[in-house]
């Protein structure tokens, strides 16, 4: 069932059930992080490998100290600027944090989502919410309640509808386990904004040289965001010449192509705005899955702002099955 009733969502979560929740990035599949039964249901419902840990969502950083977690100084500085927001912090865990949530690792990922319904919900609860993106493992994340309904509707008792996600890409993940902070996943908060506050950080993502069984962040598998059709990235105008244009779908930053049927074209931001393009990306990928085409051709986006995260997602979608 889909609705906007916070009481229903609160009650289900208190009973150890799962609820799909809106956030500003993507919808999450939430359960009580301190309830082993609920966390087990999350892994089962998503068909998620047990070695891939979950992000713990809270409404305020003070909750973390209460659970024995220490907030590094640079994290504190980022949090002042960007939390609530599309940024996830990886820090050393405490005994209070269940191993099931961290997949047996010594670190926990935490985030304060910037969505009024998610924050209102978290404030009603006296436990944090473990919440991965609300999609079957390996597929594109949902950016609307309807997306969740389509893939997990029969498995989740309640979908809390908070409208379309404002950011449209998952959070940026930054680790404080080493002296120099390290970005583990490009996402909804641009690298430039992070570095403006805490100076240079390390980045590690090169999906090409990551083996399936040895992801950098445990969950950063090479193939992810799977689509039904093969995907090629590059100069779309050039790529089209190798295919039957009528049988192609296009993910373009700002321009349209006269050779390709209009219904197969997803121009993410005619105004050349990377934030808008990011917001549109996952819905475009889902729509293309419904088309009868042979191949998807996608632009390489500028490596700045949210362009980095867009390129990362398309790169992973392009890894052959
Ligand atoms: O925007 C988001 O982050 C969304 C919304 C719902 O908050 N959540 C999300 O969760 O994208 P998920 O599970 O789909 O992706 C979380 C990523 C995974 O790649 C996981 O491996 C990584 O975060 N992660 C979680 N805990 C970690 C930890 N302790 N150390 C390193 N990476 C971790
Ligand atoms: Mg995910």
Coordinates of C-alpha atoms and ligand atoms in Angstrom, one line a residue:
X1 CA 0.0 0.0 0.0
X2 CA 1.2 3.5 -0.8
X3 CA 0.2 6.6 1.3
X4 CA 1.3 9.6 3.3
X5 CA 0.3 8.4 6.8
X6 CA 3.1 8.8 9.3
X7 CA 1.2 7.0 12.0
X8 CA 1.0 3.8 9.9
X9 CA 4.6 4.1 9.0
X10 CA 5.6 4.6 12.6
X11 CA 3.6 1.7 13.9
X12 CA 4.9 -0.7 11.3
X13 CA 8.5 0.2 12.0
X14 CA 7.9 -0.2 15.8
X15 CA 6.5 -3.7 15.1
X16 CA 9.7 -4.7 13.2
X17 CA 8.1 -4.4 9.7
X18 CA 9.6 -2.6 6.7
X19 CA 8.5 0.7 5.2
X20 CA 9.7 2.3 2.0
X21 CA 10.6 5.9 2.9
X22 CA 11.2 9.0 0.8
X23 CA 14.5 10.8 1.0
X24 CA 15.9 13.7 -1.0
X25 CA 18.2 11.3 -2.9
X26 CA 16.3 8.1 -3.6
X27 CA 13.6 6.0 -1.8
X28 CA 14.9 3.8 1.0
X29 CA 13.7 0.4 2.3
X30 CA 13.7 1.1 6.0
X31 CA 13.6 -1.0 9.1
X32 CA 14.6 -0.7 12.8
X33 CA 18.4 -0.9 12.7
X34 CA 18.5 -2.3 16.3
X35 CA 16.1 -5.2 15.4
X36 CA 17.8 -8.2 13.9
X37 CA 14.6 -9.5 12.5
X38 CA 13.8 -6.2 10.7
X39 CA 17.4 -5.9 9.3
X40 CA 17.2 -9.5 8.1
X41 CA 14.0 -8.7 6.2
X42 CA 15.7 -5.8 4.4
X43 CA 18.4 -8.1 3.1
X44 CA 15.8 -10.8 2.0
X45 CA 13.4 -8.3 0.4
X46 CA 16.2 -6.7 -1.7
X47 CA 17.9 -10.0 -2.3
X48 CA 21.0 -8.2 -1.1
X49 CA 24.3 -10.1 -0.4
X50 CA 24.9 -10.3 3.4
X51 CA 28.4 -8.8 3.0
X52 CA 27.0 -5.4 1.8
X53 CA 26.4 -3.1 4.9
X54 CA 23.5 -0.7 5.3
X55 CA 23.3 3.0 5.9
X56 CA 21.9 4.0 9.3
X57 CA 19.6 7.0 9.1
X58 CA 19.1 9.4 12.0
X59 CA 17.5 12.8 12.5
X60 CA 20.4 14.4 14.6
X61 CA 24.1 13.8 15.2
X62 CA 23.5 13.9 19.0
X63 CA 21.8 10.4 18.6
X64 CA 25.2 9.0 17.5
X65 CA 27.0 10.0 20.7
X66 CA 24.2 8.5 22.6
X67 CA 25.0 5.2 20.9
X68 CA 28.7 5.4 21.7
X69 CA 29.9 6.7 18.3
X70 CA 32.5 9.4 18.0
X71 CA 32.2 12.2 15.5
X72 CA 35.5 13.1 13.8
X73 CA 36.3 16.8 13.6
X74 CA 36.1 17.0 9.8
X75 CA 32.8 15.2 9.8
X76 CA 31.5 17.7 12.3
X77 CA 32.5 20.5 10.0
X78 CA 30.8 18.9 7.0
X79 CA 27.7 18.1 9.0
X80 CA 27.3 21.8 10.0
X81 CA 27.1 22.6 6.3
X82 CA 25.5 19.6 4.7
X83 CA 23.4 17.6 7.2
X84 CA 20.5 17.0 6.7
X85 CA 21.6 16.4 3.2
X86 CA 22.9 13.9 0.5
X87 CA 26.0 13.0 2.4
X88 CA 26.8 9.7 4.2
X89 CA 29.6 9.4 6.8
X90 CA 31.5 6.2 7.4
X91 CA 33.0 6.1 11.0
X92 CA 34.3 3.5 13.4
X93 CA 31.4 1.5 14.9
X94 CA 30.6 1.1 18.6
X95 CA 29.3 -2.1 20.4
X96 CA 25.8 -0.7 20.3
X97 CA 25.7 -0.9 16.5
X98 CA 24.6 -4.4 15.4
X99 CA 27.0 -6.4 13.2
X100 CA 24.1 -7.2 10.9
X101 CA 23.9 -3.5 9.9
X102 CA 27.6 -3.2 9.2
X103 CA 27.9 -6.6 7.6
X104 CA 30.5 -7.6 10.2
X105 CA 32.9 -4.7 9.5
X106 CA 34.2 -2.3 12.1
X107 CA 32.6 0.8 10.5
X108 CA 29.1 2.1 10.3
X109 CA 27.6 4.5 7.6
X110 CA 25.3 7.2 8.9
X111 CA 23.2 9.8 7.2
X112 CA 20.6 12.5 8.1
X113 CA 18.2 12.6 5.1
X114 CA 16.9 16.1 4.0
X115 CA 13.3 15.2 3.5
X116 CA 10.5 16.5 5.8
X117 CA 8.6 13.2 6.0
X118 CA 11.7 11.1 6.6
X119 CA 12.8 13.5 9.4
X120 CA 9.4 13.6 11.0
X121 CA 9.3 9.8 10.9
X122 CA 12.8 9.5 12.5
X123 CA 11.8 11.9 15.3
X124 CA 8.9 9.7 16.2
X125 CA 11.2 6.7 16.7
X126 CA 13.7 5.9 19.4
X127 CA 15.9 3.8 17.1
X128 CA 17.8 4.5 13.8
X129 CA 16.5 3.3 10.5
X130 CA 18.7 1.0 8.4
X131 CA 17.8 1.8 4.8
X132 CA 19.4 0.8 1.6
X133 CA 17.8 2.1 -1.7
X134 CA 14.4 0.5 -2.2
X135 CA 15.2 -1.6 -5.3
X136 CA 16.1 -5.2 -5.8
X137 CA 19.9 -5.5 -5.5
X138 CA 21.8 -4.6 -8.6
X139 CA 19.1 -2.5 -10.2
X140 CA 18.4 1.2 -10.5
X141 CA 17.3 3.1 -7.4
X142 CA 13.7 4.4 -7.1
X143 CA 13.1 8.1 -7.3
X144 CA 9.3 8.0 -6.8
X145 CA 6.8 5.9 -4.8
X146 CA 5.6 4.4 -8.1
X147 CA 9.1 3.1 -8.8
X148 CA 9.1 1.3 -5.5
X149 CA 5.6 0.0 -6.0
X150 CA 6.6 -1.4 -9.4
X151 CA 9.5 -3.4 -8.1
X152 CA 8.8 -4.2 -4.4
X153 CA 5.1 -3.4 -4.1
X154 CA 4.1 -6.9 -3.2
X155 CA 6.9 -7.3 -0.6
X156 CA 6.7 -4.1 1.4
X157 CA 3.7 -3.5 3.7
X158 CA 3.7 0.3 3.3
X159 CA 5.3 2.9 0.9
X160 CA 5.4 6.4 2.4
X161 CA 4.9 8.7 -0.5
X162 CA 7.0 11.9 -0.3
X163 CA 6.8 12.8 -4.0
X164 CA 9.6 12.7 -6.5
X165 CA 13.1 12.8 -5.1
X166 CA 14.7 16.2 -5.4
X167 CA 18.3 15.1 -5.9
X168 CA 17.6 11.8 -7.8
X169 CA 21.0 10.1 -7.1
X170 CA 22.1 8.3 -4.0
X171 CA 24.1 10.2 -1.3
X172 CA 27.9 10.8 -1.6
X173 CA 29.7 8.5 0.8
X174 CA 32.8 9.7 2.7
X175 CA 34.9 7.6 5.0
X176 CA 36.7 8.9 8.0
X177 CA 38.5 5.6 8.8
X178 CA 41.9 7.0 7.7
X179 CA 43.6 10.3 8.4
X180 CA 42.7 11.7 5.0
X181 CA 38.9 11.4 4.4
X182 CA 38.1 9.3 1.3
X183 CA 35.1 9.5 -0.9
X184 CA 33.8 6.0 -1.5
X185 CA 30.8 6.8 -3.7
X186 CA 30.2 9.9 -5.8
X187 CA 26.6 11.0 -5.2
X188 CA 24.2 13.8 -4.5
X189 CA 26.7 16.2 -2.9
X190 CA 29.4 17.3 -5.3
X191 CA 33.1 16.7 -4.5
X192 CA 33.8 20.4 -4.9
X193 CA 31.5 21.3 -2.1
X194 CA 33.1 18.8 0.3
X195 CA 36.6 20.0 -0.6
X196 CA 35.6 23.6 -0.1
X197 CA 34.9 22.8 3.6
X198 CA 37.6 20.3 4.6
X199 CA 40.2 20.5 1.9
X200 CA 41.4 17.8 -0.4
X201 CA 40.0 14.3 0.0
X202 CA 40.9 11.0 -1.6
X203 CA 38.7 9.3 -4.2
X204 CA 38.9 5.6 -5.0
X205 CA 36.2 4.8 -7.5
X206 CA 37.4 3.1 -10.7
X207 CA 34.8 0.4 -11.3
X208 CA 36.8 -1.1 -14.1
X209 CA 39.5 -2.5 -11.8
X210 CA 37.2 -3.7 -9.1
X211 CA 36.5 -7.4 -8.9
X212 CA 32.9 -8.4 -8.2
X213 CA 33.9 -10.0 -5.0
X214 CA 36.3 -7.3 -3.8
X215 CA 34.4 -4.1 -4.0
X216 CA 36.0 -0.9 -2.5
X217 CA 33.0 0.0 -0.4
X218 CA 31.6 -3.4 0.3
X219 CA 28.6 -2.6 -1.9
X220 CA 30.4 -0.9 -4.8
X221 CA 30.1 -3.8 -7.2
X222 CA 31.2 -3.1 -10.7
X223 CA 27.9 -4.1 -12.4
X224 CA 25.0 -2.2 -10.9
X225 CA 22.1 -0.1 -12.1
X226 CA 21.4 -2.9 -14.6
X227 CA 19.3 -2.1 -17.6
X228 CA 17.5 -4.5 -20.0
X229 CA 19.4 -3.4 -23.1
X230 CA 23.2 -3.0 -23.7
X231 CA 24.5 0.5 -23.0
X232 CA 27.3 2.3 -24.8
X233 CA 28.8 5.5 -23.5
X234 CA 30.6 8.1 -25.6
X235 CA 30.0 10.7 -28.3
X236 CA 26.3 9.9 -29.1
X237 CA 26.5 11.6 -32.5
X238 CA 29.3 9.3 -33.4
X239 CA 27.9 6.2 -31.7
X240 CA 24.6 6.5 -33.7
X241 CA 26.5 5.9 -36.9
X242 CA 27.3 2.3 -35.8
X243 CA 23.6 1.5 -35.2
X244 CA 20.1 1.6 -36.7
X245 CA 19.0 4.9 -35.2
X246 CA 15.3 3.8 -35.2
X247 CA 16.3 0.9 -32.9
X248 CA 18.4 3.0 -30.4
X249 CA 17.4 4.8 -27.2
X250 CA 19.4 7.9 -26.2
X251 CA 20.4 9.4 -22.8
X252 CA 21.6 12.8 -23.8
X253 CA 22.7 15.7 -21.6
X254 CA 21.1 18.6 -23.5
X255 CA 20.7 17.9 -27.3
X256 CA 18.2 15.9 -29.3
X257 CA 19.0 13.8 -32.4
X258 CA 16.7 14.0 -35.5
X259 CA 17.6 10.4 -36.6
X260 CA 16.2 8.9 -33.4
X261 CA 12.4 8.5 -32.7
X262 CA 11.4 11.2 -30.2
X263 CA 9.9 8.6 -27.8
X264 CA 13.3 6.9 -27.5
X265 CA 15.2 10.1 -26.6
X266 CA 15.8 11.2 -23.0
X267 CA 17.3 14.6 -23.0
X268 CA 18.0 15.1 -19.3
X269 CA 18.5 18.9 -19.2
X270 CA 18.0 21.0 -22.3
X271 CA 19.2 23.9 -20.1
X272 CA 22.5 22.0 -19.5
X273 CA 22.0 21.9 -15.8
X274 CA 23.7 18.9 -14.2
X275 CA 21.5 19.0 -11.1
X276 CA 18.4 18.7 -13.3
X277 CA 20.1 15.9 -15.3
X278 CA 20.8 14.0 -12.2
X279 CA 17.2 14.3 -11.0
X280 CA 16.0 12.9 -14.3
X281 CA 18.5 10.1 -14.9
X282 CA 17.0 7.1 -13.0
X283 CA 13.5 7.7 -14.4
X284 CA 14.9 7.8 -17.9
X285 CA 16.8 4.5 -17.3
X286 CA 13.5 2.9 -16.1
X287 CA 11.5 4.2 -19.1
X288 CA 14.1 2.9 -21.5
X289 CA 13.7 -0.5 -20.0
X290 CA 10.1 -0.5 -21.3
X291 CA 11.2 0.3 -24.9
X292 CA 11.7 -2.2 -27.7
X293 CA 15.2 -1.2 -28.8
X294 CA 18.6 -2.9 -29.5
X295 CA 21.0 -0.6 -27.7
X296 CA 21.1 2.5 -25.4
X297 CA 23.6 5.3 -26.2
X298 CA 24.6 7.6 -23.4
X299 CA 26.6 10.8 -23.3
X300 CA 29.7 11.1 -21.1
X301 CA 28.8 14.0 -18.8
X302 CA 31.2 16.8 -17.7
X303 CA 33.3 15.5 -14.8
X304 CA 32.2 18.3 -12.4
X305 CA 29.4 18.8 -9.9
X306 CA 26.8 16.0 -10.1
X307 CA 28.3 15.0 -13.5
X308 CA 30.8 12.8 -11.7
X309 CA 28.0 10.8 -10.0
X310 CA 26.0 10.6 -13.3
X311 CA 29.0 9.2 -15.1
X312 CA 29.6 6.7 -12.3
X313 CA 26.1 5.3 -12.5
X314 CA 26.1 5.1 -16.3
X315 CA 29.6 3.4 -16.2
X316 CA 28.2 0.7 -13.9
X317 CA 25.1 0.3 -16.0
X318 CA 27.3 -0.2 -19.1
X319 CA 29.2 -3.2 -17.5
X320 CA 28.0 -6.3 -19.4
X321 CA 25.9 -8.8 -17.5
Ligands
LIG1 O1 21.1 8.2 -0.8 C1 21.4 7.1 -0.2 O2 22.5 6.9 0.3 C2 20.2 6.1 -0.1 C3 19.1 6.6 0.7 C4 18.0 5.6 1.0 O3 19.6 7.1 1.9 N1 20.7 4.8 0.4 C5 21.5 4.0 -0.3 O4 21.8 2.8 0.3 O5 22.0 4.3 -1.4 P1 22.5 1.6 -0.5 O6 22.5 0.5 0.5 O7 21.8 1.3 -1.7 O8 23.9 2.0 -0.8 C6 24.8 2.3 0.4 C7 26.2 2.0 0.0 C8 26.5 0.6 -0.3 O9 27.4 0.7 -1.5 C9 27.3 0.1 0.9 O10 28.3 -0.8 0.6 C10 27.9 1.4 1.4 O11 26.9 2.3 1.2 N2 28.2 1.2 2.9 C11 27.2 1.0 3.8 N3 27.8 0.9 5.0 C12 29.1 1.0 4.8 C13 30.3 0.9 5.6 N4 30.2 0.6 6.9 N5 31.5 1.0 5.1 C14 31.6 1.2 3.8 N6 30.6 1.3 2.9 C15 29.3 1.2 3.4
LIG2 MG1 21.5 0.9 -3.6

